[in-house]
PDB file of C-alpha atoms in Angstrom:
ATOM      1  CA  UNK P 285     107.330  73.399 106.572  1.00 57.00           C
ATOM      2  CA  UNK P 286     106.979  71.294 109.520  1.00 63.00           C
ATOM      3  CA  UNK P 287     105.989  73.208 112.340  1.00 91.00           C
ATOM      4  CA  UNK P 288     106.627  70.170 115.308  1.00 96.00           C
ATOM      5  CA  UNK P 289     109.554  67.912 115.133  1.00 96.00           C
ATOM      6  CA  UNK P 290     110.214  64.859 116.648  1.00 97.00           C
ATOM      7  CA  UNK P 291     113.506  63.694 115.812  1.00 96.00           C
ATOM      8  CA  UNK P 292     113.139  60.262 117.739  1.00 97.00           C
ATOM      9  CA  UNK P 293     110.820  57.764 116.215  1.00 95.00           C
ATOM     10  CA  UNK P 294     111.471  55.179 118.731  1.00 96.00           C
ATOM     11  CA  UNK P 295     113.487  55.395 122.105  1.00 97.00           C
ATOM     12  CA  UNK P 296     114.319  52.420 125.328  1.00 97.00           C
ATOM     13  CA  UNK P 297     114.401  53.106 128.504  1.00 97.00           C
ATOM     14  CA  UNK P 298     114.728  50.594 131.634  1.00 97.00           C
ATOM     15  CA  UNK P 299     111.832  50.356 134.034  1.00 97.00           C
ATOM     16  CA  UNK P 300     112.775  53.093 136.683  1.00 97.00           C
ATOM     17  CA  UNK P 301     114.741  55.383 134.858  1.00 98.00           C
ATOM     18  CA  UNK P 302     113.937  58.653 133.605  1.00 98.00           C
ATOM     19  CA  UNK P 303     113.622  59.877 129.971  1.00 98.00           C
ATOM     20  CA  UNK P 304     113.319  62.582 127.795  1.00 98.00           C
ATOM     21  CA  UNK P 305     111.284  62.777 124.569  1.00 98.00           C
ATOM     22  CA  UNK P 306     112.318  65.508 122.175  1.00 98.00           C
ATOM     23  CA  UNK P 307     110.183  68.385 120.387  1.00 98.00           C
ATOM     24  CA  UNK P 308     111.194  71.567 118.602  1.00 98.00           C
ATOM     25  CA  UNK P 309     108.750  73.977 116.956  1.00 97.00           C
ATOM     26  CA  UNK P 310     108.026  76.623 114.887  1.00 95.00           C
ATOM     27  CA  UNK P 311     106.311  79.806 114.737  1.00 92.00           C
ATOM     28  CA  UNK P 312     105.791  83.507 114.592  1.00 90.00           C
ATOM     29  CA  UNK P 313     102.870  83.980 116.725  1.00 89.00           C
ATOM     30  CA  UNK P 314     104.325  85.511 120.059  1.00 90.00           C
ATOM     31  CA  UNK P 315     101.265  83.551 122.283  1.00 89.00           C
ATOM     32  CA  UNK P 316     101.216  79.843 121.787  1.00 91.00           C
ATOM     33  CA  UNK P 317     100.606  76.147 123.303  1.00 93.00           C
ATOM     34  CA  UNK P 318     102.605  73.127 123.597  1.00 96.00           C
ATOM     35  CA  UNK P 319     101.295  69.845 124.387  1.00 96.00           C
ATOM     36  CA  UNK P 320     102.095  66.650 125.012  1.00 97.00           C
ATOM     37  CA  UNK P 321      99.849  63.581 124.465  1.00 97.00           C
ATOM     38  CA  UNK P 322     100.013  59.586 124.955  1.00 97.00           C
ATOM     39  CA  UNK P 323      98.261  57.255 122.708  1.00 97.00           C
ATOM     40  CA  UNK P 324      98.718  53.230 123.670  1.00 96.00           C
ATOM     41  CA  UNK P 325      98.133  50.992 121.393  1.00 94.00           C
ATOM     42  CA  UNK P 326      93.781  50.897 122.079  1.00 92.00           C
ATOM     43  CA  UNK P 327      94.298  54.489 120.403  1.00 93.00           C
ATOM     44  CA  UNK P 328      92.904  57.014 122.601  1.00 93.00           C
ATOM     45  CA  UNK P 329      94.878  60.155 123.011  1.00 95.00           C
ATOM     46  CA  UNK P 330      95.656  60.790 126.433  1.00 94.00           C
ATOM     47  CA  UNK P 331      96.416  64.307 127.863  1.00 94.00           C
ATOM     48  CA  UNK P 332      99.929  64.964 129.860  1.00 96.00           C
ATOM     49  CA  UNK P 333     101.166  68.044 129.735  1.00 96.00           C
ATOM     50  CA  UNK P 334     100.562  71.663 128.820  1.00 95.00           C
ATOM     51  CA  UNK P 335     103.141  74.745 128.270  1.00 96.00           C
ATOM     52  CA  UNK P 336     101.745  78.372 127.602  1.00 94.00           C
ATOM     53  CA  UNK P 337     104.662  80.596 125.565  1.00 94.00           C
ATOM     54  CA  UNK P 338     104.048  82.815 128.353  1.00 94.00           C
ATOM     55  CA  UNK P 339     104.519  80.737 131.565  1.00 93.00           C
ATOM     56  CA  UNK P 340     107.384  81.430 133.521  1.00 91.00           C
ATOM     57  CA  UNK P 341     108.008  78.087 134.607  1.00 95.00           C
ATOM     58  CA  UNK P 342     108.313  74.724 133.701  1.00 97.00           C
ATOM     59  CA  UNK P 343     105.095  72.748 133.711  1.00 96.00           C
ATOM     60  CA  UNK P 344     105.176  69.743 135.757  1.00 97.00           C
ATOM     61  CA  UNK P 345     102.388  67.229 136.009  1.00 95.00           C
ATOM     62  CA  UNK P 346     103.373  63.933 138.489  1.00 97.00           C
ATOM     63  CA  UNK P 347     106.162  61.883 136.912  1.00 98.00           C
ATOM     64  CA  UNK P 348     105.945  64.207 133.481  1.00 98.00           C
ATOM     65  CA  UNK P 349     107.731  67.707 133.310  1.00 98.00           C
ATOM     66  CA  UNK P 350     108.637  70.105 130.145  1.00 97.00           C
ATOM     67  CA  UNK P 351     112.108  71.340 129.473  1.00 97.00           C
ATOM     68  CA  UNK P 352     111.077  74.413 127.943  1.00 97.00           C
ATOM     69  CA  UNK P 353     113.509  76.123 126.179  1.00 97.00           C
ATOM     70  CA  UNK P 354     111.773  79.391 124.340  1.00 95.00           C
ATOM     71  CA  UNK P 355     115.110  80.764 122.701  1.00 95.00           C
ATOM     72  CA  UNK P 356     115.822  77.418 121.376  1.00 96.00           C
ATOM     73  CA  UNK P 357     112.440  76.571 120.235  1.00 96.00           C
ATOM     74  CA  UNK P 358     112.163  73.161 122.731  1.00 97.00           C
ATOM     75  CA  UNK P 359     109.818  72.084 124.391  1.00 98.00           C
ATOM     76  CA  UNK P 360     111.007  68.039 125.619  1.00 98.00           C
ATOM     77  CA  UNK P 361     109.160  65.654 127.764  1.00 98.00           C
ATOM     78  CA  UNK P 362     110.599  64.322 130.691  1.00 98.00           C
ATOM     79  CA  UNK P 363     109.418  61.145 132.108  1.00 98.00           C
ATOM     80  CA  UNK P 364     110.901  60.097 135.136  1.00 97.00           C
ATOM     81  CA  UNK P 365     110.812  56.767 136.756  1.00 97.00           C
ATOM     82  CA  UNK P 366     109.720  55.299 133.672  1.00 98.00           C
ATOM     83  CA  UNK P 367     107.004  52.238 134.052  1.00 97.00           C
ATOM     84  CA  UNK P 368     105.904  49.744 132.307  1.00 97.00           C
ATOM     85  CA  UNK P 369     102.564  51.159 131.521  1.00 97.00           C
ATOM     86  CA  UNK P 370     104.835  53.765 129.905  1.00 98.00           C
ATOM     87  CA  UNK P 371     105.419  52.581 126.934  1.00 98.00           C
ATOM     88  CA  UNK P 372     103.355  54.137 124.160  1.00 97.00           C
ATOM     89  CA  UNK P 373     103.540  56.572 121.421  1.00 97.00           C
ATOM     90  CA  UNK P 374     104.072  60.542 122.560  1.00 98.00           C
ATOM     91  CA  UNK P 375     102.976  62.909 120.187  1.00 98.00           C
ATOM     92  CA  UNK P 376     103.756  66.965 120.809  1.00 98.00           C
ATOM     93  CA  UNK P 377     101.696  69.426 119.557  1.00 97.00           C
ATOM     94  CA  UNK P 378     101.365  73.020 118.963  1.00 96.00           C
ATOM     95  CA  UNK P 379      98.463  75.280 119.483  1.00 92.00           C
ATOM     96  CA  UNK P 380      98.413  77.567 116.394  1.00 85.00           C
ATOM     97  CA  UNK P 381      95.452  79.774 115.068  1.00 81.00           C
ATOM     98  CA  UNK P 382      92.983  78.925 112.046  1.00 77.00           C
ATOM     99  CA  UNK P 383      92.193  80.557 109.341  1.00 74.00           C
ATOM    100  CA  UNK P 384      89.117  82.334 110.076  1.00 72.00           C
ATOM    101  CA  UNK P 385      89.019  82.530 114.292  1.00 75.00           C
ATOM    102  CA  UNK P 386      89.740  80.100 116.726  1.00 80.00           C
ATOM    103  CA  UNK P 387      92.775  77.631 117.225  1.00 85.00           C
ATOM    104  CA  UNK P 388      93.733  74.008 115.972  1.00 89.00           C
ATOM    105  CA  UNK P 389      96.345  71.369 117.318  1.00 93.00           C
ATOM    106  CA  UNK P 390      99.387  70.722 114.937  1.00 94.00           C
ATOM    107  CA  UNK P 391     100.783  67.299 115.279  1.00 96.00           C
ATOM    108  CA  UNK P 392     104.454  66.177 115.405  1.00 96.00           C
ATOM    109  CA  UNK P 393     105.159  62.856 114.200  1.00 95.00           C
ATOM    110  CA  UNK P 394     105.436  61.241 117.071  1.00 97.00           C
ATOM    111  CA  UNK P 395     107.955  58.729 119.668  1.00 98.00           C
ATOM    112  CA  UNK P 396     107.302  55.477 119.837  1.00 97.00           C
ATOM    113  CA  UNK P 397     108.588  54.375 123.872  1.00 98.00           C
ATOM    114  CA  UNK P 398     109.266  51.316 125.167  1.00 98.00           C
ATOM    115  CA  UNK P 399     110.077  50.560 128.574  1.00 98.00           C
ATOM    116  CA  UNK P 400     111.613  47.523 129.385  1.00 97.00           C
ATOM    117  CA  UNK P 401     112.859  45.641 132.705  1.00 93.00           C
TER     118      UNK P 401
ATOM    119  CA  UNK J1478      86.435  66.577 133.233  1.00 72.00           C
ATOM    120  CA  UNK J1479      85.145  66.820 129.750  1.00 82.00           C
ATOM    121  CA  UNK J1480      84.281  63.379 128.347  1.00 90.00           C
ATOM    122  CA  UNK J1481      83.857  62.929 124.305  1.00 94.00           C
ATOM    123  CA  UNK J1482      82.825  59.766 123.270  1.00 96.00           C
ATOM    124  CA  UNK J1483      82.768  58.120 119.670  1.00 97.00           C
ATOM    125  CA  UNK J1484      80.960  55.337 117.877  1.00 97.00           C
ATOM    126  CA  UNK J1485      81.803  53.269 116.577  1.00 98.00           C
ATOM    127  CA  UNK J1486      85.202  52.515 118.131  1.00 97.00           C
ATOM    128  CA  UNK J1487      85.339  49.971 114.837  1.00 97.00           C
ATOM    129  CA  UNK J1488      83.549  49.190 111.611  1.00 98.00           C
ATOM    130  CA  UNK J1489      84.139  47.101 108.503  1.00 98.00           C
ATOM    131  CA  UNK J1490      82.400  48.345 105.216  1.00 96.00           C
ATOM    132  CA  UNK J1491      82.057  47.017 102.066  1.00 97.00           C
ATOM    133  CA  UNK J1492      83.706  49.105  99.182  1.00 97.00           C
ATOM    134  CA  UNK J1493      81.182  51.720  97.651  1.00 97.00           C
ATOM    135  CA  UNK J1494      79.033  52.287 100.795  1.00 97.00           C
ATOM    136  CA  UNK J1495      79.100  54.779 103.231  1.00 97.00           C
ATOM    137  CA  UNK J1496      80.144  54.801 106.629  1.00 98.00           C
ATOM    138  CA  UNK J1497      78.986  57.445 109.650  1.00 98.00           C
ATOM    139  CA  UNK J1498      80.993  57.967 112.669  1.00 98.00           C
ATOM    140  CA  UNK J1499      79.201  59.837 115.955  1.00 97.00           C
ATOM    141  CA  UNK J1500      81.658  62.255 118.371  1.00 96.00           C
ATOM    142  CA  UNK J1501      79.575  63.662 120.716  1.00 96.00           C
ATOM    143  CA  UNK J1502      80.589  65.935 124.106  1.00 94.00           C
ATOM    144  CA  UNK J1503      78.668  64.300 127.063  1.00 93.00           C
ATOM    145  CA  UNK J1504      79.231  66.824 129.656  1.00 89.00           C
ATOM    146  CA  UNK J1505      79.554  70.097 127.990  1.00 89.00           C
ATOM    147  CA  UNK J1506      78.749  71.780 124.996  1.00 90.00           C
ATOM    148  CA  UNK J1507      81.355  71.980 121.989  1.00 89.00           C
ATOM    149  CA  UNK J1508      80.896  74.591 119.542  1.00 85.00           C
ATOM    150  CA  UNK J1509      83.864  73.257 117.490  1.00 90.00           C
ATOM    151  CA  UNK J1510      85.066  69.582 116.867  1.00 94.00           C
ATOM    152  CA  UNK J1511      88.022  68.370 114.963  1.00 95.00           C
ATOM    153  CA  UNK J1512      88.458  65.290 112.836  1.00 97.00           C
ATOM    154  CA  UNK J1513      91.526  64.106 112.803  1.00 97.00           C
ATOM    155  CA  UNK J1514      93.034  60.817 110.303  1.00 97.00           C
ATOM    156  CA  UNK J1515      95.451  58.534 111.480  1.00 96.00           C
ATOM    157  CA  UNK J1516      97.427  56.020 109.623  1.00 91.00           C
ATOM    158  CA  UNK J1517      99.329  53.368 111.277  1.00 88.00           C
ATOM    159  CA  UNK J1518     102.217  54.161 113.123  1.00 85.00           C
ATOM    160  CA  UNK J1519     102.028  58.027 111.983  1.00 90.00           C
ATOM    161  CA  UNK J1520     101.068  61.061 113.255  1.00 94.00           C
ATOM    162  CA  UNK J1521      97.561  62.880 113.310  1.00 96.00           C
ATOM    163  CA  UNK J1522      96.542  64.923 110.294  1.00 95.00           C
ATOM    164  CA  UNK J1523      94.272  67.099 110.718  1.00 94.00           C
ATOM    165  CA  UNK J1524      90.818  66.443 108.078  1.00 96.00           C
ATOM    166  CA  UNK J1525      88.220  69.358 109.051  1.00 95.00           C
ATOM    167  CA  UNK J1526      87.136  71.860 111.704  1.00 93.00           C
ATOM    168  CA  UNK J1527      83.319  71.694 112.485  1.00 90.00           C
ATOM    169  CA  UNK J1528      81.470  74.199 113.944  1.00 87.00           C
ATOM    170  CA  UNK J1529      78.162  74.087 115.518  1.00 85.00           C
ATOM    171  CA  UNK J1530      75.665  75.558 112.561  1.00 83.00           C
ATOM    172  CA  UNK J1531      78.062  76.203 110.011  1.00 85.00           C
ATOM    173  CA  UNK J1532      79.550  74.567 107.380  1.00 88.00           C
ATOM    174  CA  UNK J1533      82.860  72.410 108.202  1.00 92.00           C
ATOM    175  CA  UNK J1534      86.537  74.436 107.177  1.00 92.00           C
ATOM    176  CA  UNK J1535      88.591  71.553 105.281  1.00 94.00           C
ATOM    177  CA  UNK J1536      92.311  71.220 105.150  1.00 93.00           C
ATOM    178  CA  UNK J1537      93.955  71.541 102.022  1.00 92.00           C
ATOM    179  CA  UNK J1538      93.618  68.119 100.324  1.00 94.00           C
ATOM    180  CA  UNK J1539      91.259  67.063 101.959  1.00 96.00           C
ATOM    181  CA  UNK J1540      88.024  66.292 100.216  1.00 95.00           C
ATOM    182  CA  UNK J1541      84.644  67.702 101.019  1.00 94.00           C
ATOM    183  CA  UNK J1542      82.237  65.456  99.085  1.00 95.00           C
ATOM    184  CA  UNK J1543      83.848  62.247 100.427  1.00 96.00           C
ATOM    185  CA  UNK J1544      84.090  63.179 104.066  1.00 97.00           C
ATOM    186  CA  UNK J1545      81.251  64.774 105.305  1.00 96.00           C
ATOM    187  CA  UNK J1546      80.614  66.630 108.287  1.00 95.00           C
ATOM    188  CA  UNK J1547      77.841  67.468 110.086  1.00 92.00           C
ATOM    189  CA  UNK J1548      77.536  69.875 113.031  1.00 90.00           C
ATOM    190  CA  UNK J1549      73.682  69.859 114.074  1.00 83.00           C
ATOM    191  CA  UNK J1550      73.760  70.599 117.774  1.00 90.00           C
ATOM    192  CA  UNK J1551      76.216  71.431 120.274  1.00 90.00           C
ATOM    193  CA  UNK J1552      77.397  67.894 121.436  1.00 93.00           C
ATOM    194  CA  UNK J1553      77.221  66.283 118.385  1.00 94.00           C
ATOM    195  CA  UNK J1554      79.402  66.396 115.102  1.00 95.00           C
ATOM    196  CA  UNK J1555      79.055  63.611 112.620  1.00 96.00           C
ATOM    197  CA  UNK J1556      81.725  62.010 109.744  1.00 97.00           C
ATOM    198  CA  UNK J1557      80.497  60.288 106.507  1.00 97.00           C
ATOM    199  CA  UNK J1558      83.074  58.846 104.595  1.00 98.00           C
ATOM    200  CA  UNK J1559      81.070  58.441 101.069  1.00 97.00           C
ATOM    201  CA  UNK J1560      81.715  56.141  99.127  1.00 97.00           C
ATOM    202  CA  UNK J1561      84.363  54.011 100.684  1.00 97.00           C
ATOM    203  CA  UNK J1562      87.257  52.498  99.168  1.00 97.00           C
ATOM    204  CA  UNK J1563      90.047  50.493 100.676  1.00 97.00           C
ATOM    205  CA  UNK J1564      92.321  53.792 101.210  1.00 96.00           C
ATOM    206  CA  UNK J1565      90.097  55.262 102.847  1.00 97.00           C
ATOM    207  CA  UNK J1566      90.901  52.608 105.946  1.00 97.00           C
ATOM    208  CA  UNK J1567      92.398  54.372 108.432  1.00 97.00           C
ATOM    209  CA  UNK J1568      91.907  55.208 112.753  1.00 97.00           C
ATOM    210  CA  UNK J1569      89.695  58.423 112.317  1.00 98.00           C
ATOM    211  CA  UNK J1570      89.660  60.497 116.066  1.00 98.00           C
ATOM    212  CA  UNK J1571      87.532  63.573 116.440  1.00 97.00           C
ATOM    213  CA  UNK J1572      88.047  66.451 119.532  1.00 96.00           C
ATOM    214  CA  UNK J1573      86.296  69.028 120.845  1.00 93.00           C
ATOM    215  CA  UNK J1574      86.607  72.173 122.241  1.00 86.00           C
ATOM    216  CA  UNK J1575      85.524  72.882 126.108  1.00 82.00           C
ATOM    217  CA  UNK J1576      86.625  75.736 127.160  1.00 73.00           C
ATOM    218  CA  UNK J1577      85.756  75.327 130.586  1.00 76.00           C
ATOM    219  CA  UNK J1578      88.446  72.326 130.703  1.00 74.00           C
ATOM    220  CA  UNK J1579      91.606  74.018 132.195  1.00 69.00           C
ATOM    221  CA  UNK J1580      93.682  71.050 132.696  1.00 68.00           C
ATOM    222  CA  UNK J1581      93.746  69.978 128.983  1.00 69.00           C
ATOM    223  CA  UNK J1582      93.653  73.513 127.703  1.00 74.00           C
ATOM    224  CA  UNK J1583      89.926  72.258 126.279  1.00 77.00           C
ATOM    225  CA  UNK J1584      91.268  69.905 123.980  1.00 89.00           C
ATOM    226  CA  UNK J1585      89.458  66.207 124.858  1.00 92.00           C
ATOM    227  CA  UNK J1586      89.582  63.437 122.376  1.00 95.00           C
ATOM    228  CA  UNK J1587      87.185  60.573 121.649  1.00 96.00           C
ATOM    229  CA  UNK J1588      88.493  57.292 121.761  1.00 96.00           C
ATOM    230  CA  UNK J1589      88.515  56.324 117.938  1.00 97.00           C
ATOM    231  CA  UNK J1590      87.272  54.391 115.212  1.00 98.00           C
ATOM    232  CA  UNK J1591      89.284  52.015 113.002  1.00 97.00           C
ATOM    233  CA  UNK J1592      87.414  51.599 109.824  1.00 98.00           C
ATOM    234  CA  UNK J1593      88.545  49.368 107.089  1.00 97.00           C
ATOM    235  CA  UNK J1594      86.970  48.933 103.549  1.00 97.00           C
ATOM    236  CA  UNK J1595      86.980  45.971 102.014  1.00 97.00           C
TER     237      UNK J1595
END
């Protein structure tokens, strides 16, 4: 079952606006970690944003916040005034244990963004 | 912050040889690695877990004897892809663990290799 969703595979937005990059996820484990990463075409994965199951508030990071919505399962990426240097895929992930000890990142499959002028 | 760095960031083999990609922490010490496969456009699967001294954990489907992993020392983790065929072309990404990194929750990623078989 997939445990990350990204329901967008591609979204526009014009240069200065804001936007909002969906992710839902999955799980039983009461303590858990959301992320959100960047990868531009080169191909490195660029960190933006992190939300603990447990934090009481939204994490904000610059231009990038989390809508995090525990009951519903959401965790969406806002970008606001969106730039050119935006555009790029945005991957969410969850932090979820391994068998064995220790903790891997789960993948969703990812929002391709374009900003244009 | 924690830097990982991989080589190569690209490679072309021929089919039937054997390829070795390098991920290796420069700033702190990472007792676990992950090696993640990429194809175009798609998301990142998850291949193996290496940890320092032990033998890599595997993801279903994923197999063993073609992509090898090596954990020696604490900075460096190493991926052979045996063998190589065409299919196994693909944008491989490792990342390791610092625990010490806050800001990413200790989750740093090298910067990739493309590797296609011909």
């Amino acid at each position: 079952a997939q445990k990350i969703t990204q329901t967008q595979p591609g979204m526009f937005v014009q240069e200065k606006e804001a936007v909002t990059l969906d992710c839902t996820y999955d799980t039983s484990d009461p303590s858990y970690g959301l992320f959100w990463y960047k990868q531009p075409s080169s191909g490195e994965m660029i960190f933006l944003i992190y939300q603990g199951s447990y934090d009481q508030q939204n994490a904000t990071e610059g231009r990038y916040s989390l809508n995090f919505q525990k009951a519903r399962k959401s965790a969406n990426l806002v970008i606001s005034a969106s730039q050119l240097g935006d555009s790029a895929m945005y991957f969410c992930a969850m932090r979820e244990p391994l068998t064995g000890g220790g903790n891997k990142l789960t993948f969703g499959t990812g929002t391709q963004l374009k900003v244009e002028l | 912050g924690a830097v990982v760095s991989q080589h190569p960031s690209r490679v072309i083999c021929k089919s039937g040889t054997s390829v070795k990609i390098e991920c290796r922490s420069l700033d702190f010490q990472a007792t676990t690695m992950f090696w993640y496969r990429q194809f175009p456009k798609k998301s990142l699967m998850l291949m193996a877990t290496s940890n320092e001294g032990s033998k890599a954990t595997y993801e279903q489907g994923v197999e063993k004897d073609k992509f090898l992993i090596n954990h020696a020392s604490l900075t460096l983790s190493t991926l052979t892809v045996t063998s190589a065929h065409p299919e196994d072309s693909s944008f491989y990404i490792c990342s390791a663990r610092d625990v010490r990194d806050r800001k990413s929750r200790g989750y740093t990623f090298g910067s990739g290799t493309r590797l296609t078989v011909v």
